[in-house]
Short mmCIF file of C-alpha atoms in Angstrom, two decimals:
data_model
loop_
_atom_site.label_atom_id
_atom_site.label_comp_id
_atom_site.label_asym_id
_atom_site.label_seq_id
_atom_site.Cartn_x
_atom_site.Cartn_y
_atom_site.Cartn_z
CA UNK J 1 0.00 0.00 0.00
CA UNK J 2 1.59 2.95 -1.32
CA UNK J 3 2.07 6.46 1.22
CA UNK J 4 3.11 8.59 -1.11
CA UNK J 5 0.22 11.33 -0.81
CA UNK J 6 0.26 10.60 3.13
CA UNK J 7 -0.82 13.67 5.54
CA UNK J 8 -1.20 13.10 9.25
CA UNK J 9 -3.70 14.88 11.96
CA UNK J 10 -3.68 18.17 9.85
CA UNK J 11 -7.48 18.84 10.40
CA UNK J 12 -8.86 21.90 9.11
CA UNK J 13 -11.26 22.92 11.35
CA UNK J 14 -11.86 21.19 15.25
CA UNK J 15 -14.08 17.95 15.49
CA UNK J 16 -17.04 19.02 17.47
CA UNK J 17 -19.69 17.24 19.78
CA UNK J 18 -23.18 17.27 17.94
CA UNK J 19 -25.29 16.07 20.41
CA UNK J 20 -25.52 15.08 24.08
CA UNK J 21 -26.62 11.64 23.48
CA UNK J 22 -24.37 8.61 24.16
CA UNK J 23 -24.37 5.12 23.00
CA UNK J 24 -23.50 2.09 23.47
CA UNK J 25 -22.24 0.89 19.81
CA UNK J 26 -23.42 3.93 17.64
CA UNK J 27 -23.67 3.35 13.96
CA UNK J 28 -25.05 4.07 10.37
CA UNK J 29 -25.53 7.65 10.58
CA UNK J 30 -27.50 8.78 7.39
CA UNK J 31 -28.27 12.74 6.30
CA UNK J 32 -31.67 13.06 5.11
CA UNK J 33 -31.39 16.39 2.80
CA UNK J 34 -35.51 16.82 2.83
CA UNK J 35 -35.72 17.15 6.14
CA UNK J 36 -32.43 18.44 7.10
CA UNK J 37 -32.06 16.02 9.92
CA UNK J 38 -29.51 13.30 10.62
CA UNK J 39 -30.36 9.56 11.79
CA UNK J 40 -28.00 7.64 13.54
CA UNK J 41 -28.33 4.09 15.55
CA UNK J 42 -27.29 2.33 19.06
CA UNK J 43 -27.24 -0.91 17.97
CA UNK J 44 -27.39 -3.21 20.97
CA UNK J 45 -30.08 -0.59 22.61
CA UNK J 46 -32.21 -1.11 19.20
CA UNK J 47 -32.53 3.23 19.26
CA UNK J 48 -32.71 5.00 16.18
CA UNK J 49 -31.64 8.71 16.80
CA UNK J 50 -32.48 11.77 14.90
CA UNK J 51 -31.12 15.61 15.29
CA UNK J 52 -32.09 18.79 13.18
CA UNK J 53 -28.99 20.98 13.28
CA UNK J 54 -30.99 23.59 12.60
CA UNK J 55 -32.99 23.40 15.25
CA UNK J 56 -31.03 21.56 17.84
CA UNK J 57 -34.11 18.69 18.44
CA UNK J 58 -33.15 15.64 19.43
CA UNK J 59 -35.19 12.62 19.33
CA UNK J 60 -35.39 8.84 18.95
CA UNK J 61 -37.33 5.73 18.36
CA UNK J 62 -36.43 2.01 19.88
CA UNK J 63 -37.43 -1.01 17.76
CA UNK J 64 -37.35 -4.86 19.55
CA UNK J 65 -34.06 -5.63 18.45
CA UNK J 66 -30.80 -4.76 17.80
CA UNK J 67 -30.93 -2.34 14.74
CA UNK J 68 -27.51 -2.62 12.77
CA UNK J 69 -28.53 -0.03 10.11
CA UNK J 70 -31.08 2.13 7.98
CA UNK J 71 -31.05 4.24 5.15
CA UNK J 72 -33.27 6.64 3.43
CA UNK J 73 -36.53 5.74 1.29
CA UNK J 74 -38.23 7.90 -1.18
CA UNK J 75 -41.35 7.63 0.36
CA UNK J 76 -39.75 9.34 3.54
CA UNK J 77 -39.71 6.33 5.52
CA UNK J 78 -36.58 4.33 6.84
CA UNK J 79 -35.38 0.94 5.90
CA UNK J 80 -34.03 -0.52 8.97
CA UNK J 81 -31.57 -3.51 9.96
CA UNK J 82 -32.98 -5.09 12.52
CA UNK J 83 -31.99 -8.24 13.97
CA UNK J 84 -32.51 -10.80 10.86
CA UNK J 85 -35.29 -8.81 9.28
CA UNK J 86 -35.51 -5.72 6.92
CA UNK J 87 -37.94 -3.18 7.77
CA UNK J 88 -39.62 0.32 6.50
CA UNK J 89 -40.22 2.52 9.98
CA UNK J 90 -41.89 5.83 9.62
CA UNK J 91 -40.01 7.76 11.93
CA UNK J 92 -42.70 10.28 12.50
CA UNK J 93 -45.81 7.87 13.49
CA UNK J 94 -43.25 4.68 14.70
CA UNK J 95 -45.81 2.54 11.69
CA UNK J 96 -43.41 -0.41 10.56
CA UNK J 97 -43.80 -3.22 8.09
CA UNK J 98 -41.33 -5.96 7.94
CA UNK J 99 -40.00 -6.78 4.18
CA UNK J 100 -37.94 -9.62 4.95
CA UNK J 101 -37.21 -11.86 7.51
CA UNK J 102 -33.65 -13.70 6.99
CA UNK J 103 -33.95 -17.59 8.14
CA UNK J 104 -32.45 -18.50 11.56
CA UNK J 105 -28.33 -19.52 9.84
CA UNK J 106 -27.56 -21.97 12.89
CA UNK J 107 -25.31 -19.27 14.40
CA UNK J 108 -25.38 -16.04 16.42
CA UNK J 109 -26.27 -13.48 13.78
CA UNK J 110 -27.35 -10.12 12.73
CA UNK J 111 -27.80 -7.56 10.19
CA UNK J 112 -24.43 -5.06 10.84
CA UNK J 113 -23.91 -2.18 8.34
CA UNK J 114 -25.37 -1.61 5.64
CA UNK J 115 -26.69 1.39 3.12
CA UNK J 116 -29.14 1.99 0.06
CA UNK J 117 -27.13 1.63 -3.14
CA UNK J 118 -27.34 3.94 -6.59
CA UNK J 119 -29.70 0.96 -7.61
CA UNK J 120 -32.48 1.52 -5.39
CA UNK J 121 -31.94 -1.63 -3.58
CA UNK J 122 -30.90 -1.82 0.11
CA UNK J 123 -27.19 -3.72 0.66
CA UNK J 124 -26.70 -4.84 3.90
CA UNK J 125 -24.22 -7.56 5.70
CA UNK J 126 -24.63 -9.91 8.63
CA UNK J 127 -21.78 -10.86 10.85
CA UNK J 128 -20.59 -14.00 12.83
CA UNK J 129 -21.75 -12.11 16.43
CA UNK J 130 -19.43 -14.19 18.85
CA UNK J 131 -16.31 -12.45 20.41
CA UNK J 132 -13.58 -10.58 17.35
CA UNK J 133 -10.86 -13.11 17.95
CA UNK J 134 -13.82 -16.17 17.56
CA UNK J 135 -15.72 -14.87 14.03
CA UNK J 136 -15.40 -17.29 11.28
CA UNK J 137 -16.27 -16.50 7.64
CA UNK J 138 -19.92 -17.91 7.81
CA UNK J 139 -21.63 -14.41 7.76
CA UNK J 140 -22.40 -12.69 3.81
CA UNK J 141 -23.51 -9.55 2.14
CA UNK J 142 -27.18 -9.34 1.48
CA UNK J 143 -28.90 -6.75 -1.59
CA UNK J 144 -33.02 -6.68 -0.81
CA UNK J 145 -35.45 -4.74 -2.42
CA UNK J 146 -39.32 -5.06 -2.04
CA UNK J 147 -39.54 -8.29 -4.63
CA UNK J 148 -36.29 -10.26 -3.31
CA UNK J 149 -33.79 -10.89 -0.49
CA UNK J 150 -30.70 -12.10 -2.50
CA UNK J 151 -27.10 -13.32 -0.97
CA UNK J 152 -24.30 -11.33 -2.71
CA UNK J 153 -21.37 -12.39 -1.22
CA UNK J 154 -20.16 -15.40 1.34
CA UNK J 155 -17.12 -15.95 3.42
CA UNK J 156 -17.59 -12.76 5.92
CA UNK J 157 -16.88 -12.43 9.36
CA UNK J 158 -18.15 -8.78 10.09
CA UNK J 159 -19.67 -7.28 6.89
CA UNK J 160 -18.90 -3.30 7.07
CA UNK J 161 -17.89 -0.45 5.21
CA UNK J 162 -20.29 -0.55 1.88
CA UNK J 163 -19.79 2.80 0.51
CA UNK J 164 -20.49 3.96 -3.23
CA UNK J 165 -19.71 6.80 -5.23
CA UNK J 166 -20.91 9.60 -7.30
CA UNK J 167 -21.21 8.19 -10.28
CA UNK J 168 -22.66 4.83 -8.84
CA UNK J 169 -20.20 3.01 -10.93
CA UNK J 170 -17.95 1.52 -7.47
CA UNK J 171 -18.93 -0.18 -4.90
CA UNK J 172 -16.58 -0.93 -1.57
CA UNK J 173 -17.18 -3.76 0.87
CA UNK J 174 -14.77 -4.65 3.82
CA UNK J 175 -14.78 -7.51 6.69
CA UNK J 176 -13.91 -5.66 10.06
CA UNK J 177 -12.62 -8.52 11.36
CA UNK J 178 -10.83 -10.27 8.23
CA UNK J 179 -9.18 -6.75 7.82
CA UNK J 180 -9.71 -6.12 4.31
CA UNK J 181 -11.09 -3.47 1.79
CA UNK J 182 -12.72 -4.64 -1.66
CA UNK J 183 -13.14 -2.77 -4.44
CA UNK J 184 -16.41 -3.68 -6.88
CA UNK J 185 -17.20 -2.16 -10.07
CA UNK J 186 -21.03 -1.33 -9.75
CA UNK J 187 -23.83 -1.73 -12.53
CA UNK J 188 -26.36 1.24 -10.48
CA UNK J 189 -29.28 0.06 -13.40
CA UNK J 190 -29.06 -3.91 -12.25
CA UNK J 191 -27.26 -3.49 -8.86
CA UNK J 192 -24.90 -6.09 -10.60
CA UNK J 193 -21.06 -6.13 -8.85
CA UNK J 194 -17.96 -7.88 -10.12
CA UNK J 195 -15.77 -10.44 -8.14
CA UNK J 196 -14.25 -7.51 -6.99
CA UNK J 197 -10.31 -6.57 -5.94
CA UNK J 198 -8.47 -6.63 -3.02
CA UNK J 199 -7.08 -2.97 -2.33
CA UNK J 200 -6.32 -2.66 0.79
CA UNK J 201 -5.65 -5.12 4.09
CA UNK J 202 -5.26 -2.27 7.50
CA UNK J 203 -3.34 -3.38 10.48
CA UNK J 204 -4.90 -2.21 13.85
CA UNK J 205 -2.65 0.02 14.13
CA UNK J 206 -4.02 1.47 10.30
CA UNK J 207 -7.54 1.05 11.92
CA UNK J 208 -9.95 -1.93 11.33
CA UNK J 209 -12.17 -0.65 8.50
CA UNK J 210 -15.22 -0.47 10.07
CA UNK J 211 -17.74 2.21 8.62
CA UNK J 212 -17.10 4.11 5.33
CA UNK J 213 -18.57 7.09 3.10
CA UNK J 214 -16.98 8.02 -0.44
CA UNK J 215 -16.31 11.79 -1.15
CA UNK J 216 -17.48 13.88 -4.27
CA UNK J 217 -13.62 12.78 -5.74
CA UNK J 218 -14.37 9.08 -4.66
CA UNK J 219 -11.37 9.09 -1.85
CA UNK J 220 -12.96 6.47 0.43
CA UNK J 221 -13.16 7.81 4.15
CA UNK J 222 -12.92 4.56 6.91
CA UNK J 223 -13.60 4.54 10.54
CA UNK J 224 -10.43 3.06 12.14
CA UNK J 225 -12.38 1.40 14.75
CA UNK J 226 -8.94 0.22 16.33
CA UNK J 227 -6.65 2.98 15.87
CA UNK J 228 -8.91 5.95 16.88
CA UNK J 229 -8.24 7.55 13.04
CA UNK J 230 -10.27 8.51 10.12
CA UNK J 231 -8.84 7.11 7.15
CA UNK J 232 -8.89 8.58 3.30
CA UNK J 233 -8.16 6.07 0.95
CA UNK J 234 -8.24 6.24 -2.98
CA UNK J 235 -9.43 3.74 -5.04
CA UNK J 236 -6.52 2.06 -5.37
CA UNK J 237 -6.62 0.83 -1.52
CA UNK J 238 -3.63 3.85 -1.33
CA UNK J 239 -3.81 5.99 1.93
CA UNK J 240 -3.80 9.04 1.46
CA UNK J 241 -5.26 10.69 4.97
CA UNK J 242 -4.61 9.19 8.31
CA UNK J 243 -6.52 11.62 10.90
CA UNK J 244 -6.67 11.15 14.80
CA UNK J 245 -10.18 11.36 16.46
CA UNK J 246 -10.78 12.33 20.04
CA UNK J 247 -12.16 8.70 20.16
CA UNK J 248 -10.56 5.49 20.32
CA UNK J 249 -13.76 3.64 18.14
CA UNK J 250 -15.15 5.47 15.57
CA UNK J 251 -17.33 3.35 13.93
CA UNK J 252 -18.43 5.00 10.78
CA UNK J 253 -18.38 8.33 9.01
CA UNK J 254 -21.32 9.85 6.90
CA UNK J 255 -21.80 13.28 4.99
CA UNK J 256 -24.39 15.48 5.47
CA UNK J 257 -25.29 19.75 5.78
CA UNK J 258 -26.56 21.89 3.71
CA UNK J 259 -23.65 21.66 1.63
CA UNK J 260 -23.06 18.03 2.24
CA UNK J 261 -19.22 18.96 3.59
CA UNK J 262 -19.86 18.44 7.55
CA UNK J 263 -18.73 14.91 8.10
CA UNK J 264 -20.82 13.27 11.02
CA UNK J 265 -18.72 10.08 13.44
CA UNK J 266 -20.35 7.74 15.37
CA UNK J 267 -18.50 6.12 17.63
CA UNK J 268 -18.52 3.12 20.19
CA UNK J 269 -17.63 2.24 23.94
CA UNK J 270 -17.43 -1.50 24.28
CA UNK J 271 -13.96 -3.24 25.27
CA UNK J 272 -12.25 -0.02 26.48
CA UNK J 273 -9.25 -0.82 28.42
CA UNK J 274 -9.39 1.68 31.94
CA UNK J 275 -6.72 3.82 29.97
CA UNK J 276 -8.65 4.65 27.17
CA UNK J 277 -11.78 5.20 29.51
CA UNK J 278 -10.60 7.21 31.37
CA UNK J 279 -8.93 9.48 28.33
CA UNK J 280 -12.04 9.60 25.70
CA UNK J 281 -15.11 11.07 27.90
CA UNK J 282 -16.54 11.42 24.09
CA UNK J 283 -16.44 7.67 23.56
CA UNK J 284 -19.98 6.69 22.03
CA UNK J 285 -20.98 10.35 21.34
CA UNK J 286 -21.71 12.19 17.62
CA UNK J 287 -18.77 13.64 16.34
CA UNK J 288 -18.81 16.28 13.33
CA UNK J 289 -15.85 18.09 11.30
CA UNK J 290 -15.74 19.90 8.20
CA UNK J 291 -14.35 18.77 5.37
CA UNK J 292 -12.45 20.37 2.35
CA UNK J 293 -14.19 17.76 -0.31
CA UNK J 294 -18.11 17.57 -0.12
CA UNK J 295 -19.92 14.19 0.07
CA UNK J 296 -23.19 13.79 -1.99
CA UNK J 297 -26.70 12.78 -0.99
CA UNK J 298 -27.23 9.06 -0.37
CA UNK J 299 -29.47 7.12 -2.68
CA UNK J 300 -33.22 5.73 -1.55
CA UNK J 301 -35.07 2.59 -1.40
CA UNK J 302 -37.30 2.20 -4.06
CA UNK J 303 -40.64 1.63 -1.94
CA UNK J 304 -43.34 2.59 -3.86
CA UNK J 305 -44.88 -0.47 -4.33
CA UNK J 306 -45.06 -0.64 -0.62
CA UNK J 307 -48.20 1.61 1.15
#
């Protein structure tokens, strides 16, 4: 993995606290441009967060089971991870409807990140949910829409990191656990991906690739959940941006504002050692920083067939 373009903790402006709320394992956060409003989850507490910037309202919904992640629809609803099944939640009534429930794999299992891709459909990965050092590769990457629930990829420990670009022509996938980034070239009209290509395999020192967002240039931002860091990677798995949060698990970074350049970190607070406890009071907490590239908004589900 080539350095070459490598820049270290030079942020531009400070990384701010958005919000008072703290959780447990924080996740997904998604900017909904029509409302102006950010979501966000806790995933063990099964809370789905919102907060209007403008405004400063905070507020939040809890389903009946661990919700891993959501994304946007067109019909203003959500489509939710939760547990093993795929949901639409209106987040102003609390009305769900399930769209598909994933069969019981013989395992401890559940939905983990996931986002709405340029094809309308909603990608989203399971993960082996046993202790890090105990995953196997059992877990996969699911694409849904209304019609179909359809396995994508196998061999997964913790599915994470799906991220696409402008242009909807790239897709990236990683395994937070097996440590590696994949690069997929993306058919947005089919949601069709290729085998795809290794770019990238972080240390934890790097940072575990946990969450991810892609920029309006396509640099590839990753949550180093181990290492504390935001990391800015090309498309070629090169690093170009190693930057140090005021959190030792960030868990995954998402674009949002007006002007789509304030990037929004969750963050987690499970396995701390007493060291880093004691040093990261921000540990589960929103985190928010402007950036010099903007981000774009994210695509939506395709529900209309659904009332």
């Amino acid at each position: 993995m080539s350095e070459t373009a490598y820049f270290l903790d030079q942020w531009a402006a400070p990384v701010e606290t958005v919000t008072d709320v703290c959780c447990t394992i924080g996740e997904s956060p998604v900017w909904d441009e029509r409302r102006g409003e950010l979501f966000w989850c806790d995933i063990p507490k099964g809370t789905i967060w919102r907060h209007a910037p403008g405004t400063g309202k905070t507020q939040s919904i809890t389903l009946d089971d661990t919700v891993g992640c959501l994304g946007l629809c067109e019909s203003g609803r959500l489509i939710v991870g939760c547990g093993l099944s795929v949901l639409l939640l209106d987040p102003d009534s609390g009305k769900r409807t399930i769209l598909h429930r994933l069969d019981d794999p013989g395992f401890p299992c559940r939905l983990n990140d996931g986002r709405v891709g340029p094809d309308g459909a909603f990608w989203a990965g399971t993960l082996h949910d046993i202790a890090l050092k105990d995953q196997q590769p059992i877990a996969a990457l699911w694409r849904f829409t209304v019609e179909r629930a359809e396995r994508v990829i196998d061999r997964v420990r913790c599915s994470n990191g799906l991220a696409f670009n402008a242009e909807g022509s790239v897709m990236i996938h990683t395994d937070s656990v097996g440590q590696w980034i994949k690069r997929h070239s993306f058919d947005k009209a089919t949601g069709a991906i290729d085998a795809g290509e290794l770019i990238s395999t972080p240390s934890e020192s790097d940072g575990r690739p946990d969450g991810g967002a892609m920029d309006v240039d396509g640099i590839y931002w990753s949550a180093g959940v181990s290492a504390g860091v935001l990391n800015g990677y090309d498309l070629n798995g090169n690093r170009l941006y190693r930057y140090a949060l005021p959190v030792p698990r960030p868990t995954m970074p998402c674009f949002g504002g007006e002007d789509f350049q304030t990037l929004y970190i969750t963050s987690h607070q499970v396995n701390l050692t007493d060291e880093e406890r004691a040093s990261s009071a921000l540990s589960g907490r929103l985190l928010s920083v402007r950036m010099a590239r903007p981000g774009f908004a994210a695509p939506r589900f395709d529900d209309a067939a659904i009332d």
